[in-house]
Coordinates of C-alpha atoms in Angstrom, one line a residue:
X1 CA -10.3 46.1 7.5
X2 CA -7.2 43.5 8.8
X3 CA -7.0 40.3 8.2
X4 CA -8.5 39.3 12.1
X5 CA -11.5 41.5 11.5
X6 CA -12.3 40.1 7.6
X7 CA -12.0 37.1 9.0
X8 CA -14.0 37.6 12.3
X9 CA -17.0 38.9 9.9
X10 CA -16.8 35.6 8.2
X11 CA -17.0 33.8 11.1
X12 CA -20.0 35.4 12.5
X13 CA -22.1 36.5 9.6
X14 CA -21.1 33.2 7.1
X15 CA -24.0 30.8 6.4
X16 CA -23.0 26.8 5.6
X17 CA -25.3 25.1 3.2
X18 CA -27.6 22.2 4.0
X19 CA -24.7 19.9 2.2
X20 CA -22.2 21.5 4.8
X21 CA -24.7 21.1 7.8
X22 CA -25.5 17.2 6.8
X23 CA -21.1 16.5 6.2
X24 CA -21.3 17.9 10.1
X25 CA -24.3 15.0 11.3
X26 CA -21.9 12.5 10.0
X27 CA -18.9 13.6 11.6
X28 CA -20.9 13.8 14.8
X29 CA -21.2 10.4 14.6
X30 CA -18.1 9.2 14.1
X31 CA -17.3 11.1 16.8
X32 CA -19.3 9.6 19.2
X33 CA -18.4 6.1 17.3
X34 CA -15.0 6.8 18.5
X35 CA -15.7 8.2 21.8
X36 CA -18.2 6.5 23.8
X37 CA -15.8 2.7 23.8
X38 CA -13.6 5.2 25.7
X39 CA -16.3 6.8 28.4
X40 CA -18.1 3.5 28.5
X41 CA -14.5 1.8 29.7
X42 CA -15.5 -0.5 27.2
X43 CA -11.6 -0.4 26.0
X44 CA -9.1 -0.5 28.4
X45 CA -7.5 3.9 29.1
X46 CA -6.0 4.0 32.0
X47 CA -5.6 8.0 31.0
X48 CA -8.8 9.1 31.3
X49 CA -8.9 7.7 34.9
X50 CA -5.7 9.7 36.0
X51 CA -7.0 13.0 34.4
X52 CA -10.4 12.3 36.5
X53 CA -8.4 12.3 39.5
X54 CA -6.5 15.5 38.3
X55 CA -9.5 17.7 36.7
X56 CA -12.0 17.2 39.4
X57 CA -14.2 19.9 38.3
X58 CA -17.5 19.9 36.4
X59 CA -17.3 23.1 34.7
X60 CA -17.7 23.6 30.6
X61 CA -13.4 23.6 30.2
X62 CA -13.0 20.7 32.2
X63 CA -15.7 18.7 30.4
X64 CA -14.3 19.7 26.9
X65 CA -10.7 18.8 28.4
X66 CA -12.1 15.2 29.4
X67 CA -13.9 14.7 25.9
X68 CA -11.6 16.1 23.8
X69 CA -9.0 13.1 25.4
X70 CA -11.5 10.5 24.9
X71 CA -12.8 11.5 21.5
X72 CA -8.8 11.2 20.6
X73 CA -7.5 8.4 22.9
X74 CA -8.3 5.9 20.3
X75 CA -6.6 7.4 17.6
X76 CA -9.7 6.3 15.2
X77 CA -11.4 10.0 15.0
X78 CA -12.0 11.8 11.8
X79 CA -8.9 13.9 9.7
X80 CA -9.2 16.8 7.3
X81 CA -6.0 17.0 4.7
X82 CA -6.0 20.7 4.1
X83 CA -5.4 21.1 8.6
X84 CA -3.1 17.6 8.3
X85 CA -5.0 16.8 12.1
X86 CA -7.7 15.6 13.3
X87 CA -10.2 18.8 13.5
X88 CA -13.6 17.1 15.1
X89 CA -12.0 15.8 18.3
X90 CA -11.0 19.3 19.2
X91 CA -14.2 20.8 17.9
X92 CA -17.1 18.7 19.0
X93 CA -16.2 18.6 22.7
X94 CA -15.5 22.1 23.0
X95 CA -19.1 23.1 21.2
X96 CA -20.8 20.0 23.3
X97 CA -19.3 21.5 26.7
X98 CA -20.7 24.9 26.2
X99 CA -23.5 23.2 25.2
X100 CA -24.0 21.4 28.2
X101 CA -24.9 24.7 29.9
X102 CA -26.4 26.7 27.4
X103 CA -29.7 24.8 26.7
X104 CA -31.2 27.0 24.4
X105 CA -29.0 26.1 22.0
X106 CA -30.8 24.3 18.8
X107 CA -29.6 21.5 16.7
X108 CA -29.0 23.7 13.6
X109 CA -27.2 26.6 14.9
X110 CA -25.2 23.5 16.2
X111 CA -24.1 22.0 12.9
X112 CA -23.2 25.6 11.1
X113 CA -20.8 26.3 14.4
X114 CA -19.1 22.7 13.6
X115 CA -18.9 23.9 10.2
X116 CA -17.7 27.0 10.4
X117 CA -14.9 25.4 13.0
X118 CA -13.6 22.9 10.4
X119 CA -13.6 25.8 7.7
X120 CA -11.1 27.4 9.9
X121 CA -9.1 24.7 10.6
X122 CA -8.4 23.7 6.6
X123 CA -8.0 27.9 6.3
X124 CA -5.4 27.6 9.0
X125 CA -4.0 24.3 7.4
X126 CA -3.5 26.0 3.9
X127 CA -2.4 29.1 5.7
X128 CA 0.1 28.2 7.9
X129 CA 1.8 25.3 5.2
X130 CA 3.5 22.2 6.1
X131 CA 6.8 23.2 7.7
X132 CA 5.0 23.5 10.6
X133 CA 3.9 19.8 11.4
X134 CA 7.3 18.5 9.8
X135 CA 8.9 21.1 12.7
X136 CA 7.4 19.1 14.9
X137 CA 4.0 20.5 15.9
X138 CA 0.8 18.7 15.9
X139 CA -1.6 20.8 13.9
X140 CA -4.3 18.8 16.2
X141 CA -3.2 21.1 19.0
X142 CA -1.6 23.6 17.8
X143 CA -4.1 25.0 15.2
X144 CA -7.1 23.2 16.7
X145 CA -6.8 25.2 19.9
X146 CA -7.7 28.2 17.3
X147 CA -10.5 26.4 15.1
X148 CA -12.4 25.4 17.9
X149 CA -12.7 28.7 18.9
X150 CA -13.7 29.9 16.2
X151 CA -16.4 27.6 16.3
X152 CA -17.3 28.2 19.8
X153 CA -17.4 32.5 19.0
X154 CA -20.2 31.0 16.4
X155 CA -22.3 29.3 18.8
X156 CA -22.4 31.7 21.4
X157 CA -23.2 34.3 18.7
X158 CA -20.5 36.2 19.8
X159 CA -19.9 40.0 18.2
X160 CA -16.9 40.6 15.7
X161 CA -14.9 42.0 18.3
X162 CA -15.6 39.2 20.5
X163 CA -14.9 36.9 18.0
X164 CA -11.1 38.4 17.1
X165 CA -10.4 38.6 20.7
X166 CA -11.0 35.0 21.0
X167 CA -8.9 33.9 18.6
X168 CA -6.3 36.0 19.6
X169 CA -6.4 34.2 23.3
X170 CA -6.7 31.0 21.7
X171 CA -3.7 31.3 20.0
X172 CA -1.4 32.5 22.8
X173 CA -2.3 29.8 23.9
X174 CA -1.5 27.1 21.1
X175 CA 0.4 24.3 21.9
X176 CA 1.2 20.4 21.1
X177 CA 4.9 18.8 19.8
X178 CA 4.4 15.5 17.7
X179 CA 7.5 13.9 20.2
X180 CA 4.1 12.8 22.4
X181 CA 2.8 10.1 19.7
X182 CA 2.4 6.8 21.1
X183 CA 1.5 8.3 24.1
X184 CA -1.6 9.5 26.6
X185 CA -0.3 13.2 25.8
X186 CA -1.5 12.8 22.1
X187 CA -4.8 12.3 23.0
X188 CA -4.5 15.0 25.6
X189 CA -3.3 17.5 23.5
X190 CA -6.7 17.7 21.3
X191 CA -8.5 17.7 25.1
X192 CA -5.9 21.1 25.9
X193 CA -6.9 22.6 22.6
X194 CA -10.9 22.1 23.3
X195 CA -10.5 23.5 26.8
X196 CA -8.2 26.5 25.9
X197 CA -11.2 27.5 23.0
X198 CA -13.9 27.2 25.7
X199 CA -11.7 29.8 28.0
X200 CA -11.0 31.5 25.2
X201 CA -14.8 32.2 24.2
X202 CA -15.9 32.5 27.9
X203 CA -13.1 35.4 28.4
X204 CA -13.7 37.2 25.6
X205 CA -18.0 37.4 26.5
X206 CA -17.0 38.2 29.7
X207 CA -14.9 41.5 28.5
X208 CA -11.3 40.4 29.2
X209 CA -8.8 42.3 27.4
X210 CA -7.2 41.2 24.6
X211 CA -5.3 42.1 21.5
X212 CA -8.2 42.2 18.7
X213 CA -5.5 42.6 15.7
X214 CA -2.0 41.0 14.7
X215 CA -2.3 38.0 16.3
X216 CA -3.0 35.7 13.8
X217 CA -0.9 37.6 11.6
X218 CA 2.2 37.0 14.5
X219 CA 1.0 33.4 15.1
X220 CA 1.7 32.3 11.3
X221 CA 5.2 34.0 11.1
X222 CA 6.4 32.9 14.2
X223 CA 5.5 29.1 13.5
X224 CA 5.3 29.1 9.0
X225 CA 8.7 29.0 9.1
X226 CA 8.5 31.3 6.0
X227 CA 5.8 29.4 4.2
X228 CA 3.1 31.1 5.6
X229 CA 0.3 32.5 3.5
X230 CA -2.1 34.8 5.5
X231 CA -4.5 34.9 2.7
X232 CA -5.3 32.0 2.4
X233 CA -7.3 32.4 5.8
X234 CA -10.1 34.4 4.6
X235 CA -9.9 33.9 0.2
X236 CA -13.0 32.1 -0.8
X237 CA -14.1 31.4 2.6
X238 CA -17.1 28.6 2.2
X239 CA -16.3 28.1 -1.5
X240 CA -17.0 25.2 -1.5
X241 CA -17.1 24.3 2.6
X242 CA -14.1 22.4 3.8
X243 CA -16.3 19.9 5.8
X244 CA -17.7 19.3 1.9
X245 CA -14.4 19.1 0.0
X246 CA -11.7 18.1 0.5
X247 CA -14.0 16.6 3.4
X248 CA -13.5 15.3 7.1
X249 CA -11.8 11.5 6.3
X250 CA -13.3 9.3 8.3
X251 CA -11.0 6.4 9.6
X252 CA -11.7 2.6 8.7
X253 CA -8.8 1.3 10.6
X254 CA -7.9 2.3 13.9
X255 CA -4.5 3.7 13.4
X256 CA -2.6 6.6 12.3
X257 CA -4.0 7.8 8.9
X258 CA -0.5 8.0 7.5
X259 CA -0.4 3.5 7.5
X260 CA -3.8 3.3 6.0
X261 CA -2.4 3.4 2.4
X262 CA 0.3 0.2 3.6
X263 CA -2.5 -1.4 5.4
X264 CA -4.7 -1.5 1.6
X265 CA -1.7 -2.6 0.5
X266 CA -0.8 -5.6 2.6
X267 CA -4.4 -6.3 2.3
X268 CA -4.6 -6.8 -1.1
X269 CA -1.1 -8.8 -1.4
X270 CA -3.4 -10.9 1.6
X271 CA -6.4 -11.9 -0.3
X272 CA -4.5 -12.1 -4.2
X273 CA -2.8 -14.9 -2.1
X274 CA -6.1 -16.6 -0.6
X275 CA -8.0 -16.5 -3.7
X276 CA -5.0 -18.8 -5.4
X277 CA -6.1 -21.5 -2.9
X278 CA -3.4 -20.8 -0.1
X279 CA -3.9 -20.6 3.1
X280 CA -2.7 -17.3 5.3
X281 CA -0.4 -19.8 7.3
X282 CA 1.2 -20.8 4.0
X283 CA 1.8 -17.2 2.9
X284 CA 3.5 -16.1 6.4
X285 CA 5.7 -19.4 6.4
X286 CA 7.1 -18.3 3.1
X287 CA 7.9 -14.7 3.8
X288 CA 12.0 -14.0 3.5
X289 CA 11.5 -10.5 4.6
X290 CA 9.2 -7.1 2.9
X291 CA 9.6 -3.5 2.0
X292 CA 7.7 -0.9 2.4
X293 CA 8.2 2.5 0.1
X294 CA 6.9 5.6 -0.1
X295 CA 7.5 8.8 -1.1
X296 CA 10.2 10.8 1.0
X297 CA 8.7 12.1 4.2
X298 CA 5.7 10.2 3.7
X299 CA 6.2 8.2 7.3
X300 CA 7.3 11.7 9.4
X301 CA 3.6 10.2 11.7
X302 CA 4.1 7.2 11.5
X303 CA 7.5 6.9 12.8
X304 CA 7.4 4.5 15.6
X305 CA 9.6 1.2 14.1
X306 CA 9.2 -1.2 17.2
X307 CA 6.0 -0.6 19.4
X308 CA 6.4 -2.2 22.4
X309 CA 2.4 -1.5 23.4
X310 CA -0.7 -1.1 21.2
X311 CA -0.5 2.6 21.2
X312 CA 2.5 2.9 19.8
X313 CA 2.0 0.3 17.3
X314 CA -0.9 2.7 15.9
X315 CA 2.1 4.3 14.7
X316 CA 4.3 2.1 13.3
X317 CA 4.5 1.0 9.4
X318 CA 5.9 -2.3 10.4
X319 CA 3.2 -3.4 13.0
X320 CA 0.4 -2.1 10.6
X321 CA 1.4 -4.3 7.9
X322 CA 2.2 -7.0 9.7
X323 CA -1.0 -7.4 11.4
X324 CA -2.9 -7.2 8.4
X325 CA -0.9 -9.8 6.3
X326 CA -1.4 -11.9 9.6
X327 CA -5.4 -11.3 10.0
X328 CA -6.8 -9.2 6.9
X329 CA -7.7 -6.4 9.3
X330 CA -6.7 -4.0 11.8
X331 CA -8.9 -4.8 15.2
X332 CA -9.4 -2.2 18.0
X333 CA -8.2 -4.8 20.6
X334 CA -4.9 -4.8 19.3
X335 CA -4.0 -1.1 19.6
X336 CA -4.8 -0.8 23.4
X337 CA -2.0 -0.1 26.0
X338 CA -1.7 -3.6 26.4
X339 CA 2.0 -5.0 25.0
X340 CA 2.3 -5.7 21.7
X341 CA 1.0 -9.3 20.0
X342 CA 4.2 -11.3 19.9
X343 CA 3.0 -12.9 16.6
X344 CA 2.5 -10.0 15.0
X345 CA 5.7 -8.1 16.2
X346 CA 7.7 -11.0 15.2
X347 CA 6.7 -10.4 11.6
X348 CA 7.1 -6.8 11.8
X349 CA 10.9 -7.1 12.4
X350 CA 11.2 -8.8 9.0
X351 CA 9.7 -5.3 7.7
X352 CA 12.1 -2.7 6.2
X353 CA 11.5 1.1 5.2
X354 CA 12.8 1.9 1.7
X355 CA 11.9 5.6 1.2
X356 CA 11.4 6.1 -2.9
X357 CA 13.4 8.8 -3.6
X358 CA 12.6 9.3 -7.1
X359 CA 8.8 10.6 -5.9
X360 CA 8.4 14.0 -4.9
X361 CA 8.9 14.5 -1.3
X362 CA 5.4 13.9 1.0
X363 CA 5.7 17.5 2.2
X364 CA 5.3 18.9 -1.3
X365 CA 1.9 17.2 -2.1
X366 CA 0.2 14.8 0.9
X367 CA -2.9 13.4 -1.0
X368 CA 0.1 12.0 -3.5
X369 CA 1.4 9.9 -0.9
X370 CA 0.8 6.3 -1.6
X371 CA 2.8 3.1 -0.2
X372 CA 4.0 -0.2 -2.3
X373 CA 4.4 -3.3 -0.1
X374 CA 6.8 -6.0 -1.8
X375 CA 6.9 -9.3 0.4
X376 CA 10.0 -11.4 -0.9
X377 CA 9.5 -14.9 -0.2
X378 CA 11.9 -18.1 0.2
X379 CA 12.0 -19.3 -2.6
X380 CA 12.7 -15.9 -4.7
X381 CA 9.2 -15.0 -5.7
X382 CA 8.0 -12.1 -5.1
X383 CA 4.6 -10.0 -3.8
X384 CA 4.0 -6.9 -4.7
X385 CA 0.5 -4.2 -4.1
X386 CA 0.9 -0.5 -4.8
X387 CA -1.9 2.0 -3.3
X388 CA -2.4 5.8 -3.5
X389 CA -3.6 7.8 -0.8
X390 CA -6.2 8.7 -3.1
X391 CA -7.4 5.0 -4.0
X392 CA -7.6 4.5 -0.3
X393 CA -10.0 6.7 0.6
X394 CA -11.6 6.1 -2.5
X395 CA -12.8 2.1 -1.0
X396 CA -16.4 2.8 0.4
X397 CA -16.4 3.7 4.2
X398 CA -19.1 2.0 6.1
X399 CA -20.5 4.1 9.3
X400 CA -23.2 2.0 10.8
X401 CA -20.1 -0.9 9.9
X402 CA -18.0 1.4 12.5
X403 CA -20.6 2.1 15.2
X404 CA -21.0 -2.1 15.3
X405 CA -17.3 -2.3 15.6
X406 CA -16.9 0.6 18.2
X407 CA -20.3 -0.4 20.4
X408 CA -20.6 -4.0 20.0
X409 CA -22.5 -4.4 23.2
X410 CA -25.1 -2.3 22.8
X411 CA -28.3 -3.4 20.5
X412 CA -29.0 -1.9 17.0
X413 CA -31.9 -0.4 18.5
X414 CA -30.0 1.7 20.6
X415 CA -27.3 2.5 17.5
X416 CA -30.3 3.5 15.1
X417 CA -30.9 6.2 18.0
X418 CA -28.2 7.3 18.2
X419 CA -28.0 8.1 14.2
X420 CA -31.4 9.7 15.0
X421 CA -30.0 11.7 17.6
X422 CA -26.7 12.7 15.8
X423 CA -28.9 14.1 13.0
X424 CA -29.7 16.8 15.4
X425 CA -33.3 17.3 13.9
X426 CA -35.6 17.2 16.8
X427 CA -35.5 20.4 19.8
X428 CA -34.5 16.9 22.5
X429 CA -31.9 15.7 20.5
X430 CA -28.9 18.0 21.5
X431 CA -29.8 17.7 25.1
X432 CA -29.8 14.1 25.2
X433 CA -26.5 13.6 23.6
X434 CA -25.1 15.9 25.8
X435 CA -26.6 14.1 28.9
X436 CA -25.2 10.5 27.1
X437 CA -21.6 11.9 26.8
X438 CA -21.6 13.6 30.1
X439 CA -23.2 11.1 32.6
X440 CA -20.8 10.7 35.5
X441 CA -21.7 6.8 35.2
X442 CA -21.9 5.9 31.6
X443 CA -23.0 2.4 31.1
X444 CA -24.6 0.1 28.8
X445 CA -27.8 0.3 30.6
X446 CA -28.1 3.7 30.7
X447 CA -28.1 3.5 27.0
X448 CA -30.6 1.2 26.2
X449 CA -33.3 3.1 28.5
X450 CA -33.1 6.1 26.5

């Protein structure tokens, strides 16, 4: 048996556990945390409004297109470390659109397609190695394209054969450069990847003709640029579940996952100086200038160094960290297209990278990145707050926190339904929260009447 056809079997036949299937309600959550602000134009994109006026259409690639771009246009949507992307914003819309016209479809069979999908997506992660994204690609797109149709062959129950061709056609079609962050195209390229894994399923159930063998195989050498490891696709599939552990990391702040660590950081050095009795004006009227380090590599996404709108300041170091010595926190508002707050660039300018090259470089090890923010002040003194990776995610993430945050104009009423309805538990629940994220005329209202 090849590699495409061991791992076809394990794609069709594999069973996630009831841990597995309840990792997948919470990540449907977030996702829909992240996504509605964006459908409801609750937050200002103008990018979903051009890509209306391009992709008139109502068919299941088009929707997945249009969802996968919103669930990503905020850049606040879940990651997974072993894929180094963002594996539910390709996923989800792609399952939700075939949903959409495939009512039969239950909740459970649901959640083990979502699970399966993000088991592929670490497999290809570990697989292909990190060459790849430091080449340039954005695993998001690139790989995505390929999870999500492996999780779309599961929910259509689609045969072994079916299932290799599938990914096969997904993957001649993989595509996405990292050049596009700070851009609509980011958030477009996970909307590409969901609609390529819906036309990917639908040909392959329809009979088109594809290579079922060696395409995977091809795919890895032509972009592992030697590091590839093939095996790693199908050994110990589901031991333990990737949407388990490592787990999907879901985002507190709404910006690139690679300034989270700074933003800890500079929000610690924040509050050690307001519980001496200072005030926050007092602390930025004494800064001389601060540094940033990290470990070599450790800032390849976030690279932009002077935003000149919000969504490039969701990847920027400098912005990050000055916002959150500014205010404490990171708030959507301030990562929109809109130009950038004056106040806060000013203070990033006085921010300056200083890789630490004594640490081993980012690429070897990415859950050992962490980031040290020293603040030199006036008068010589000097702030300093270190934090891992590893102690960032370790600071408890609040959900229902993020859902308040994401849909403040909605009542909790309406968000406790839609936890009820994420949970996928009840035979009406998939239908509805296909209905809610494909209403041509999402508003409030039509929230709170449900």
């Amino acid at each position: 048996m090849t590699l495409t056809q061991s791992l076809a079997r394990l794609i069709v036949s594999s069973a996630p556990c009831p841990l597995a299937h309840e990792a997948a309600r919470e990540g449907l959550l977030d996702f829909l945390a992240v996504t509605l602000p964006v459908l409801r134009s609750t937050l200002p994109d103008e990018g979903l409004t051009i890509l209306h006026q391009v992709y008139r259409t109502d068919d299941p690639p088009t929707r997945a297109l249009l969802l996968g771009y919103a669930g990503h246009a905020l850049d606040f949507d879940d990651f997974h470390p072993d894929f180094r992307g963002h594996p539910s914003v390709v996923i989800l819309p792609a399952l939700l659109a075939l949903a959409s016209q495939n009512a039969d479809i239950d909740g459970a069979h649901f959640l083990e397609a979502y699970a399966i999908g993000v088991e592929m997506s670490g497999r290809l992660g570990l697989a292909m190695g990190s060459q790849h994204y430091i080449l340039g690609f954005h695993n998001t797109a690139t790989l995505g394209t390929i999870a999500a149709a492996a999780a779309c062959a599961r929910l259509m129950k689609s045969t072994e054969q079916q299932t290799a061709v599938a990914l096969g056609i997904a993957a001649t079609q993989s595509a996405g450069l990292r050049t596009q962050f700070g851009s609509d195209v980011k958030p477009l390229h996970a909307g590409l990847a969901a609609q390529s894994a819906v036309i990917a399923t639908q040909l392959s159930l329809a009979g088109f003709h594809g290579q079922p063998d060696n395409v995977l195989e091809s795919f890895l050498l032509a972009y592992g640029a030697g590091q590839q490891q093939p095996e790693k696709l199908t050994a110990d599939w589901g031991v333990p579940w990737r949407i388990i552990s490592p787990g999907l990391e879901l985002k507190p702040y709404p910006t690139c996952g690679g300034t989270h660590s700074a933003a800890d950081a500079a929000r610690a050095l924040r509050e050690a100086w307001l519980q001496k009795g200072n005030s926050p004006d007092t602390l930025i009227a004494a800064i001389k200038c601060i540094e940033v380090s990290f470990p070599p590599g450790g800032d390849t996404a976030a690279s932009v160094r002077k935003p000149g709108t919000g969504v490039e300041a969701r990847f920027s170091l400098e912005y990050v960290i000055a916002a959150c010595l500014l205010r404490g926190e990171l708030r959507l508002e301030d990562f929109t297209p809109a130009p950038v707050v004056a106040h806060i660039a000013a203070l990033a300018e006085k921010v300056a990278r200083c890789p630490d090259r004594s640490a081993p470089p980012d690429e070897l090890n990415p859950a050992a990145r962490f980031h040290q923010v020293t603040v030199i002040l006036h008068d010589g003194s000097v702030l300093q707050q270190r934090f891992t990776r590893q102690q960032s995610l370790a600071i408890p993430f609040d959900l229902p926190a993020k859902l308040r945050v994401c849909l403040p104009d909605i009542t909790d009423a309406n968000r406790a339904e839609m936890v009820r309805l994420s949970r996928l538990e009840n035979h009406g629940s998939l239908p509805r929260l296909v209905d809610m994220l494909f209403a041509k005329h999402l508003h409030a209202a039509s929230l709170q009447n449900r």
